[in-house]
Amino acid sequence: MSKRAVAAAALAGALVLGLTACSSGSGSADGKKSDGKLTIGFAQVGAESGWRTANTKSIQDAAKKAGVTLKFSDAQQKQENQIKAIRSFIQQKVDVIAFSPVVESGWDTVLKEAKNAHIPVILTDRAVDSKDESLYVSFLGSDFVEEGKKAGDWLVKEYAAASGDVNIVQLEGTTGSAPANDRKSGFADAIKGDPKFKVVASQTGDFTRAKGKEVMQAFLKSQPKIDVLYAHNDDMALGAIQAIEEAGKKPGTDIKIVSVDGVKDAFTAMSQGKINFDVECNPLLGDQLMELAKKVKAGESVERRIKTEEGTFTPEQATAALPNRQY
Ligand code: GZL
């Protein structure tokens, strides 16, 4: 066969292969993938913090590794955008919907639409306050009350010998979100036994560095004496550190800081003595989510509540962990 004929045959073969590959994923008439591949629609909160970025990467990497088709949306911390994304996933007839609810309330209507479309829902990271437990099959994420308690327990130990008032300012997470509500209540429970601990100011910094800095600047102006900052996440703590330093004070010394998440930038601040204690909140939920979604699609029973493993870090522990910290 001439060279030209061989080349023509090879090109024809490649074209056929290509078309076959494209058509095999098209699925049945209703648009639902029928090639056995799992398709997940994931509605992410946003990209507000180092924790969220690590969480998104974990989910995207895990989907690739598991051969899962991931339809991903970033809601820019707006509930209406998450609801729109969930409705779009219902229209696209995905196999499973997963999301991290930006706030606890206001989900029943759209989750009932998913239920009526026979699309199972998995909650990751944050919870909803719906009374109707049939609206989701499982909740994979941290125990935020426990995280707040760990922060408070550390403070009680740290100030065991102190006699005078310990004035605390609190940077809260996104208003109405499960981590903000629960980290606040867990912390309050841990310190309520000793009247010397006084939360003299508490305001949302919306989990961002910029807002955390802005609110800390206001605290520094309005509060005559601040001994401790309790930040519901590291990004707000890092923003607050900038404000404290610009006010001529030493974070970690003049104002002690206890935070939550355990991201790399916070560990760097801890190694510099600027944050005194960090309660880990594990963002690496991707692999567990893929396994869970595969079981759900296969009709297997799954646990209603799956809590993530996480620890706490002193400056020494954070410094030692820094070189290998993934996020
Ligand atoms: C907690 C997560 C929180 C993090 C913040 O699981 O929802 O949202 O603590 C993030 O950093 O913005």
mmCIF file of C-alpha atoms and ligand atoms in Angstrom:
data_model
loop_
_atom_site.group_PDB
_atom_site.id
_atom_site.type_symbol
_atom_site.label_atom_id
_atom_site.label_comp_id
_atom_site.label_asym_id
_atom_site.label_seq_id
_atom_site.Cartn_x
_atom_site.Cartn_y
_atom_site.Cartn_z
ATOM 1 C CA MET A 1 0.000 0.000 0.000
ATOM 2 C CA SER A 2 1.440 3.457 -0.925
ATOM 3 C CA LYS A 3 2.528 5.842 1.847
ATOM 4 C CA ARG A 4 -0.365 8.177 0.952
ATOM 5 C CA ALA A 5 -2.875 5.304 1.251
ATOM 6 C CA VAL A 6 -1.441 4.261 4.661
ATOM 7 C CA ALA A 7 -1.690 7.829 5.942
ATOM 8 C CA ALA A 8 -5.278 8.148 4.693
ATOM 9 C CA ALA A 9 -6.255 4.869 6.384
ATOM 10 C CA ALA A 10 -4.630 5.970 9.656
ATOM 11 C CA LEU A 11 -6.465 9.328 9.565
ATOM 12 C CA ALA A 12 -9.810 7.618 8.886
ATOM 13 C CA GLY A 13 -9.182 5.227 11.785
ATOM 14 C CA ALA A 14 -8.380 8.082 14.132
ATOM 15 C CA LEU A 15 -11.544 9.957 13.130
ATOM 16 C CA VAL A 16 -13.744 6.930 13.816
ATOM 17 C CA LEU A 17 -12.041 6.391 17.200
ATOM 18 C CA GLY A 18 -12.536 10.037 18.050
ATOM 19 C CA LEU A 19 -16.242 10.016 17.228
ATOM 20 C CA THR A 20 -16.758 6.798 19.191
ATOM 21 C CA ALA A 21 -15.061 8.284 22.233
ATOM 22 C CA CYS A 22 -17.215 11.426 22.049
ATOM 23 C CA SER A 23 -20.503 9.579 21.550
ATOM 24 C CA SER A 24 -19.887 6.976 24.262
ATOM 25 C CA GLY A 25 -20.221 9.672 26.961
ATOM 26 C CA SER A 26 -23.426 11.193 25.610
ATOM 27 C CA GLY A 27 -25.706 8.902 27.635
ATOM 28 C CA SER A 28 -29.380 8.240 27.075
ATOM 29 C CA ALA A 29 -32.105 10.480 25.617
ATOM 30 C CA ASP A 30 -32.811 12.214 28.951
ATOM 31 C CA GLY A 31 -29.260 13.512 28.991
ATOM 32 C CA LYS A 32 -28.370 11.420 32.054
ATOM 33 C CA LYS A 33 -25.020 9.802 31.561
ATOM 34 C CA SER A 34 -25.632 6.139 30.904
ATOM 35 C CA ASP A 35 -22.020 5.023 30.620
ATOM 36 C CA GLY A 36 -21.872 4.076 34.311
ATOM 37 C CA LYS A 37 -19.666 7.072 35.072
ATOM 38 C CA LEU A 38 -20.612 9.046 38.161
ATOM 39 C CA THR A 39 -21.486 12.715 37.660
ATOM 40 C CA ILE A 40 -21.467 14.976 40.730
ATOM 41 C CA GLY A 41 -22.734 18.553 40.819
ATOM 42 C CA PHE A 42 -20.780 20.467 43.490
ATOM 43 C CA ALA A 43 -21.900 23.928 44.675
ATOM 44 C CA GLN A 44 -18.957 25.477 46.541
ATOM 45 C CA VAL A 45 -19.298 28.415 48.980
ATOM 46 C CA GLY A 46 -16.690 30.587 47.266
ATOM 47 C CA ALA A 47 -12.948 31.247 47.472
ATOM 48 C CA GLU A 48 -12.916 33.370 50.634
ATOM 49 C CA SER A 49 -10.051 31.728 52.508
ATOM 50 C CA GLY A 50 -6.991 29.515 52.313
ATOM 51 C CA TRP A 51 -9.103 26.765 53.819
ATOM 52 C CA ARG A 52 -11.704 27.039 51.038
ATOM 53 C CA THR A 53 -9.043 26.988 48.329
ATOM 54 C CA ALA A 54 -7.583 23.802 49.804
ATOM 55 C CA ASN A 55 -11.071 22.291 50.090
ATOM 56 C CA THR A 56 -11.832 23.035 46.422
ATOM 57 C CA LYS A 57 -8.501 21.579 45.270
ATOM 58 C CA SER A 58 -9.099 18.445 47.326
ATOM 59 C CA ILE A 59 -12.499 17.888 45.706
ATOM 60 C CA GLN A 60 -11.308 18.585 42.165
ATOM 61 C CA ASP A 61 -8.202 16.397 42.507
ATOM 62 C CA ALA A 62 -10.205 13.566 44.071
ATOM 63 C CA ALA A 63 -12.781 13.661 41.244
ATOM 64 C CA LYS A 64 -10.024 13.367 38.649
ATOM 65 C CA LYS A 65 -8.378 10.500 40.541
ATOM 66 C CA ALA A 66 -11.708 8.686 40.942
ATOM 67 C CA GLY A 67 -12.751 9.147 37.286
ATOM 68 C CA VAL A 68 -15.783 11.165 38.415
ATOM 69 C CA THR A 69 -17.301 13.847 36.165
ATOM 70 C CA LEU A 70 -17.428 16.965 38.378
ATOM 71 C CA LYS A 71 -19.653 19.925 37.567
ATOM 72 C CA PHE A 72 -18.359 22.669 39.886
ATOM 73 C CA SER A 73 -19.744 26.092 40.747
ATOM 74 C CA ASP A 74 -18.339 28.901 42.960
ATOM 75 C CA ALA A 75 -21.139 30.871 44.649
ATOM 76 C CA GLN A 76 -18.955 33.778 45.761
ATOM 77 C CA GLN A 77 -20.404 33.338 49.276
ATOM 78 C CA LYS A 78 -23.975 34.069 48.081
ATOM 79 C CA GLN A 79 -26.788 31.657 48.981
ATOM 80 C CA GLU A 80 -28.827 32.607 45.909
ATOM 81 C CA ASN A 81 -25.935 31.518 43.691
ATOM 82 C CA GLN A 82 -25.709 28.156 45.431
ATOM 83 C CA ILE A 83 -29.465 27.652 44.994
ATOM 84 C CA LYS A 84 -29.153 28.535 41.289
ATOM 85 C CA ALA A 85 -26.308 26.047 40.916
ATOM 86 C CA ILE A 86 -28.292 23.269 42.609
ATOM 87 C CA ARG A 87 -31.250 23.957 40.287
ATOM 88 C CA SER A 88 -28.897 23.775 37.316
ATOM 89 C CA PHE A 89 -27.535 20.427 38.495
ATOM 90 C CA ILE A 90 -31.129 19.152 38.777
ATOM 91 C CA GLN A 91 -31.787 20.290 35.183
ATOM 92 C CA GLN A 92 -28.630 18.509 34.053
ATOM 93 C CA LYS A 93 -29.787 15.337 35.821
ATOM 94 C CA VAL A 94 -26.514 14.749 37.674
ATOM 95 C CA ASP A 95 -26.255 11.536 39.696
ATOM 96 C CA VAL A 96 -25.429 13.216 43.030
ATOM 97 C CA ILE A 97 -25.474 16.810 44.304
ATOM 98 C CA ALA A 98 -22.970 17.845 46.972
ATOM 99 C CA PHE A 99 -22.476 21.282 48.536
ATOM 100 C CA SER A 100 -21.222 23.247 51.522
ATOM 101 C CA PRO A 101 -24.168 25.457 52.588
ATOM 102 C CA VAL A 102 -22.902 29.025 53.020
ATOM 103 C CA VAL A 103 -25.516 29.548 55.773
ATOM 104 C CA GLU A 104 -27.599 27.068 57.789
ATOM 105 C CA SER A 105 -31.113 28.204 56.842
ATOM 106 C CA GLY A 106 -33.216 28.567 53.685
ATOM 107 C CA TRP A 107 -32.502 25.291 51.885
ATOM 108 C CA ASP A 108 -35.720 23.253 52.227
ATOM 109 C CA THR A 109 -37.345 24.415 48.977
ATOM 110 C CA VAL A 110 -34.434 23.652 46.663
ATOM 111 C CA LEU A 111 -33.548 20.429 48.484
ATOM 112 C CA LYS A 112 -37.164 19.268 48.062
ATOM 113 C CA GLU A 113 -36.778 19.943 44.314
ATOM 114 C CA ALA A 114 -33.686 17.687 44.298
ATOM 115 C CA LYS A 115 -35.584 15.034 46.259
ATOM 116 C CA ASN A 116 -38.524 15.188 43.809
ATOM 117 C CA ALA A 117 -36.017 14.754 40.968
ATOM 118 C CA HIS A 118 -34.664 11.670 42.777
ATOM 119 C CA ILE A 119 -31.171 13.178 43.028
ATOM 120 C CA PRO A 120 -29.480 12.396 46.378
ATOM 121 C CA VAL A 121 -27.738 15.270 48.207
ATOM 122 C CA ILE A 122 -24.553 15.061 50.307
ATOM 123 C CA LEU A 123 -23.628 17.933 52.651
ATOM 124 C CA THR A 124 -19.890 18.593 52.958
ATOM 125 C CA ASP A 125 -18.123 20.900 55.433
ATOM 126 C CA ARG A 126 -21.128 22.906 56.658
ATOM 127 C CA ALA A 127 -24.606 21.784 57.806
ATOM 128 C CA VAL A 128 -28.180 22.977 57.229
ATOM 129 C CA ASP A 129 -30.765 23.515 59.983
ATOM 130 C CA SER A 130 -33.590 21.760 58.105
ATOM 131 C CA LYS A 131 -35.836 19.573 60.269
ATOM 132 C CA ASP A 132 -36.545 17.283 57.295
ATOM 133 C CA GLU A 133 -33.731 14.750 57.449
ATOM 134 C CA SER A 134 -34.874 13.136 54.195
ATOM 135 C CA LEU A 135 -33.463 16.136 52.277
ATOM 136 C CA TYR A 136 -29.882 14.862 52.385
ATOM 137 C CA VAL A 137 -28.328 11.406 52.725
ATOM 138 C CA SER A 138 -25.145 12.269 54.622
ATOM 139 C CA PHE A 139 -23.156 15.125 56.211
ATOM 140 C CA LEU A 140 -19.356 14.883 55.908
ATOM 141 C CA GLY A 141 -17.445 17.500 57.871
ATOM 142 C CA SER A 142 -15.990 18.792 61.133
ATOM 143 C CA ASP A 143 -17.614 19.247 64.517
ATOM 144 C CA PHE A 144 -17.443 23.042 64.841
ATOM 145 C CA VAL A 145 -18.758 23.083 68.420
ATOM 146 C CA GLU A 146 -15.843 20.817 69.360
ATOM 147 C CA GLU A 147 -13.444 23.164 67.540
ATOM 148 C CA GLY A 148 -14.760 26.159 69.528
ATOM 149 C CA LYS A 149 -14.471 24.154 72.750
ATOM 150 C CA LYS A 150 -10.838 23.239 71.987
ATOM 151 C CA ALA A 151 -10.047 26.938 71.506
ATOM 152 C CA GLY A 152 -11.764 27.848 74.787
ATOM 153 C CA ASP A 153 -10.155 25.000 76.721
ATOM 154 C CA TRP A 154 -6.717 26.205 75.617
ATOM 155 C CA LEU A 155 -7.515 29.748 76.813
ATOM 156 C CA VAL A 156 -8.711 28.521 80.217
ATOM 157 C CA LYS A 157 -5.438 26.619 80.678
ATOM 158 C CA GLU A 158 -3.328 29.498 79.336
ATOM 159 C CA TYR A 159 -4.851 31.949 81.865
ATOM 160 C CA ALA A 160 -5.332 29.529 84.786
ATOM 161 C CA ALA A 161 -3.024 31.583 87.016
ATOM 162 C CA ALA A 162 -4.321 35.008 85.877
ATOM 163 C CA SER A 163 -6.237 36.956 88.553
ATOM 164 C CA GLY A 164 -7.704 40.036 86.774
ATOM 165 C CA ASP A 165 -10.186 40.203 83.905
ATOM 166 C CA VAL A 166 -9.162 38.610 80.601
ATOM 167 C CA ASN A 167 -10.704 40.786 77.876
ATOM 168 C CA ILE A 168 -11.458 38.838 74.677
ATOM 169 C CA VAL A 169 -12.446 40.154 71.261
ATOM 170 C CA GLN A 170 -13.988 37.680 68.832
ATOM 171 C CA LEU A 171 -13.873 37.709 65.014
ATOM 172 C CA GLU A 172 -16.878 35.634 63.972
ATOM 173 C CA GLY A 173 -17.239 33.764 60.706
ATOM 174 C CA THR A 174 -19.951 34.405 58.113
ATOM 175 C CA THR A 175 -23.187 35.419 59.863
ATOM 176 C CA GLY A 176 -25.631 32.517 59.965
ATOM 177 C CA SER A 177 -23.074 29.901 58.940
ATOM 178 C CA ALA A 178 -22.709 26.669 60.903
ATOM 179 C CA PRO A 179 -19.002 27.233 61.688
ATOM 180 C CA ALA A 180 -19.686 30.740 63.017
ATOM 181 C CA ASN A 181 -22.659 29.663 65.145
ATOM 182 C CA ASP A 182 -21.007 26.536 66.502
ATOM 183 C CA ARG A 183 -17.467 27.841 67.055
ATOM 184 C CA LYS A 184 -19.012 30.719 69.013
ATOM 185 C CA SER A 185 -21.133 28.450 71.204
ATOM 186 C CA GLY A 186 -18.402 25.863 71.794
ATOM 187 C CA PHE A 187 -15.971 28.598 72.871
ATOM 188 C CA ALA A 188 -18.536 30.305 75.120
ATOM 189 C CA ASP A 189 -19.302 27.005 76.859
ATOM 190 C CA ALA A 190 -15.611 26.345 77.503
ATOM 191 C CA ILE A 191 -14.959 29.712 79.209
ATOM 192 C CA LYS A 192 -18.289 30.248 80.998
ATOM 193 C CA GLY A 193 -17.047 28.634 84.214
ATOM 194 C CA ASP A 194 -14.734 31.532 85.070
ATOM 195 C CA PRO A 195 -16.088 35.135 85.237
ATOM 196 C CA LYS A 196 -12.631 36.610 84.576
ATOM 197 C CA PHE A 197 -13.090 35.727 80.889
ATOM 198 C CA LYS A 198 -15.022 38.545 79.260
ATOM 199 C CA VAL A 199 -15.919 38.728 75.561
ATOM 200 C CA VAL A 200 -15.897 42.531 75.326
ATOM 201 C CA ALA A 201 -16.552 42.699 71.550
ATOM 202 C CA SER A 202 -17.687 40.217 68.903
ATOM 203 C CA GLN A 203 -18.340 40.881 65.204
ATOM 204 C CA THR A 204 -18.272 39.031 61.891
ATOM 205 C CA GLY A 205 -15.205 39.270 59.684
ATOM 206 C CA ASP A 206 -16.904 37.011 57.103
ATOM 207 C CA PHE A 207 -13.955 34.567 57.131
ATOM 208 C CA THR A 208 -11.803 36.937 55.028
ATOM 209 C CA ARG A 209 -8.431 38.623 55.742
ATOM 210 C CA ALA A 210 -9.611 42.044 54.575
ATOM 211 C CA LYS A 211 -12.693 42.086 56.784
ATOM 212 C CA GLY A 212 -10.765 40.558 59.678
ATOM 213 C CA LYS A 213 -8.259 43.430 59.513
ATOM 214 C CA GLU A 214 -11.008 46.055 59.243
ATOM 215 C CA VAL A 215 -12.944 44.751 62.263
ATOM 216 C CA MET A 216 -9.769 44.350 64.348
ATOM 217 C CA GLN A 217 -8.899 47.981 63.597
ATOM 218 C CA ALA A 218 -12.317 48.953 64.988
ATOM 219 C CA PHE A 219 -11.812 46.762 68.076
ATOM 220 C CA LEU A 220 -8.424 48.398 68.724
ATOM 221 C CA LYS A 221 -10.021 51.835 68.573
ATOM 222 C CA SER A 222 -13.044 51.007 70.737
ATOM 223 C CA GLN A 223 -11.553 48.695 73.368
ATOM 224 C CA PRO A 224 -9.265 50.207 76.066
ATOM 225 C CA LYS A 225 -7.803 46.771 76.944
ATOM 226 C CA ILE A 226 -7.643 43.689 74.689
ATOM 227 C CA ASP A 227 -5.836 40.603 76.055
ATOM 228 C CA VAL A 228 -6.976 37.945 73.566
ATOM 229 C CA LEU A 229 -8.304 37.614 70.027
ATOM 230 C CA TYR A 230 -10.391 34.526 69.215
ATOM 231 C CA ALA A 231 -10.729 34.272 65.416
ATOM 232 C CA HIS A 232 -13.120 31.743 63.848
ATOM 233 C CA ASN A 233 -10.612 31.211 61.026
ATOM 234 C CA ASP A 234 -6.946 31.830 60.204
ATOM 235 C CA ASP A 235 -7.601 34.282 57.376
ATOM 236 C CA MET A 236 -9.337 36.695 59.753
ATOM 237 C CA ALA A 237 -6.557 36.152 62.317
ATOM 238 C CA LEU A 238 -3.930 37.005 59.673
ATOM 239 C CA GLY A 239 -5.814 40.171 58.742
ATOM 240 C CA ALA A 240 -6.081 41.072 62.428
ATOM 241 C CA ILE A 241 -2.311 40.585 62.866
ATOM 242 C CA GLN A 242 -1.745 43.320 60.264
ATOM 243 C CA ALA A 243 -4.059 45.665 62.210
ATOM 244 C CA ILE A 244 -2.389 44.859 65.555
ATOM 245 C CA GLU A 245 1.092 45.512 64.140
ATOM 246 C CA GLU A 246 -0.029 48.753 62.457
ATOM 247 C CA ALA A 247 -1.299 49.837 65.890
ATOM 248 C CA GLY A 248 2.216 49.306 67.251
ATOM 249 C CA LYS A 249 1.373 46.210 69.291
ATOM 250 C CA LYS A 250 2.900 42.714 69.178
ATOM 251 C CA PRO A 251 0.483 39.950 68.084
ATOM 252 C CA GLY A 252 1.017 36.815 70.155
ATOM 253 C CA THR A 253 2.546 38.842 72.990
ATOM 254 C CA ASP A 254 0.544 42.048 73.720
ATOM 255 C CA ILE A 255 -2.576 40.378 72.339
ATOM 256 C CA LYS A 256 -2.658 36.579 72.367
ATOM 257 C CA ILE A 257 -4.359 34.950 69.379
ATOM 258 C CA VAL A 258 -6.229 31.655 69.200
ATOM 259 C CA SER A 259 -7.572 30.671 65.782
ATOM 260 C CA VAL A 260 -9.141 27.834 63.774
ATOM 261 C CA ASP A 261 -8.288 26.076 60.469
ATOM 262 C CA GLY A 262 -4.541 25.357 60.608
ATOM 263 C CA VAL A 263 -3.558 26.629 57.161
ATOM 264 C CA LYS A 264 0.092 27.013 56.178
ATOM 265 C CA ASP A 265 0.149 30.824 56.418
ATOM 266 C CA ALA A 266 -1.106 30.597 59.990
ATOM 267 C CA PHE A 267 1.609 28.059 60.807
ATOM 268 C CA THR A 268 4.179 30.517 59.475
ATOM 269 C CA ALA A 269 2.712 33.221 61.761
ATOM 270 C CA MET A 270 2.866 30.743 64.659
ATOM 271 C CA SER A 271 6.541 30.051 63.940
ATOM 272 C CA GLN A 272 7.057 33.836 64.245
ATOM 273 C CA GLY A 273 5.229 33.882 67.610
ATOM 274 C CA LYS A 274 2.225 35.819 66.246
ATOM 275 C CA ILE A 275 -0.481 33.161 66.808
ATOM 276 C CA ASN A 276 -0.479 31.200 70.087
ATOM 277 C CA PHE A 277 -2.790 28.242 69.334
ATOM 278 C CA ASP A 278 -4.528 26.892 66.230
ATOM 279 C CA VAL A 279 -7.413 24.386 66.149
ATOM 280 C CA GLU A 280 -7.244 22.345 62.959
ATOM 281 C CA CYS A 281 -10.260 22.141 60.638
ATOM 282 C CA ASN A 282 -9.531 19.595 57.912
ATOM 283 C CA PRO A 283 -10.426 20.798 54.369
ATOM 284 C CA LEU A 284 -9.215 17.625 52.614
ATOM 285 C CA LEU A 285 -12.652 16.042 52.150
ATOM 286 C CA GLY A 286 -12.336 15.127 48.448
ATOM 287 C CA ASP A 287 -11.486 11.433 48.617
ATOM 288 C CA GLN A 288 -14.112 10.724 51.284
ATOM 289 C CA LEU A 289 -16.718 12.610 49.235
ATOM 290 C CA MET A 290 -15.998 10.557 46.094
ATOM 291 C CA GLU A 291 -16.244 7.266 47.986
ATOM 292 C CA LEU A 292 -19.474 8.400 49.624
ATOM 293 C CA ALA A 293 -21.004 9.520 46.316
ATOM 294 C CA LYS A 294 -20.112 6.213 44.625
ATOM 295 C CA LYS A 295 -21.855 4.290 47.438
ATOM 296 C CA VAL A 296 -24.897 6.567 47.215
ATOM 297 C CA LYS A 297 -25.126 6.110 43.440
ATOM 298 C CA ALA A 298 -24.828 2.331 43.868
ATOM 299 C CA GLY A 299 -27.730 2.434 46.317
ATOM 300 C CA GLU A 300 -25.586 1.322 49.250
ATOM 301 C CA SER A 301 -26.439 2.587 52.747
ATOM 302 C CA VAL A 302 -24.124 5.304 54.086
ATOM 303 C CA GLU A 303 -23.535 6.914 57.487
ATOM 304 C CA ARG A 304 -25.718 9.972 58.156
ATOM 305 C CA ARG A 305 -22.889 11.832 59.880
ATOM 306 C CA ILE A 306 -19.187 11.410 59.077
ATOM 307 C CA LYS A 307 -16.872 13.531 61.257
ATOM 308 C CA THR A 308 -13.431 14.470 59.970
ATOM 309 C CA GLU A 309 -10.289 13.777 62.008
ATOM 310 C CA GLU A 310 -8.448 16.894 63.168
ATOM 311 C CA GLY A 311 -6.088 18.060 65.898
ATOM 312 C CA THR A 312 -4.668 21.194 67.516
ATOM 313 C CA PHE A 313 -1.317 22.947 67.129
ATOM 314 C CA THR A 314 0.986 24.849 69.468
ATOM 315 C CA PRO A 315 3.642 27.092 67.863
ATOM 316 C CA GLU A 316 6.250 24.351 68.315
ATOM 317 C CA GLN A 317 4.018 21.741 66.640
ATOM 318 C CA ALA A 318 3.113 24.140 63.807
ATOM 319 C CA THR A 319 6.766 24.986 63.167
ATOM 320 C CA ALA A 320 7.617 21.288 62.956
ATOM 321 C CA ALA A 321 4.638 20.610 60.637
ATOM 322 C CA LEU A 322 5.320 23.549 58.285
ATOM 323 C CA PRO A 323 7.694 21.834 55.794
ATOM 324 C CA ASN A 324 5.138 19.154 54.934
ATOM 325 C CA ARG A 325 1.934 21.170 55.312
ATOM 326 C CA GLN A 326 -0.193 20.486 52.165
ATOM 327 C CA TYR A 327 -2.334 23.638 52.427
HETATM 328 C C1 GZL B 1 -15.060 25.330 58.072
HETATM 329 C C2 GZL B 1 -15.264 26.158 56.838
HETATM 330 C C3 GZL B 1 -14.855 27.562 57.100
HETATM 331 C C4 GZL B 1 -13.374 27.717 57.410
HETATM 332 C C5 GZL B 1 -13.104 29.029 56.789
HETATM 333 O O1 GZL B 1 -15.307 24.006 57.799
HETATM 334 O O2 GZL B 1 -16.618 26.141 56.443
HETATM 335 O O3 GZL B 1 -15.122 28.318 55.929
HETATM 336 O O4 GZL B 1 -13.078 27.675 58.768
HETATM 337 C C6 GZL B 1 -13.888 28.914 55.493
HETATM 338 O O5 GZL B 1 -11.754 29.301 56.546
HETATM 339 O O6 GZL B 1 -14.055 30.126 54.895
#
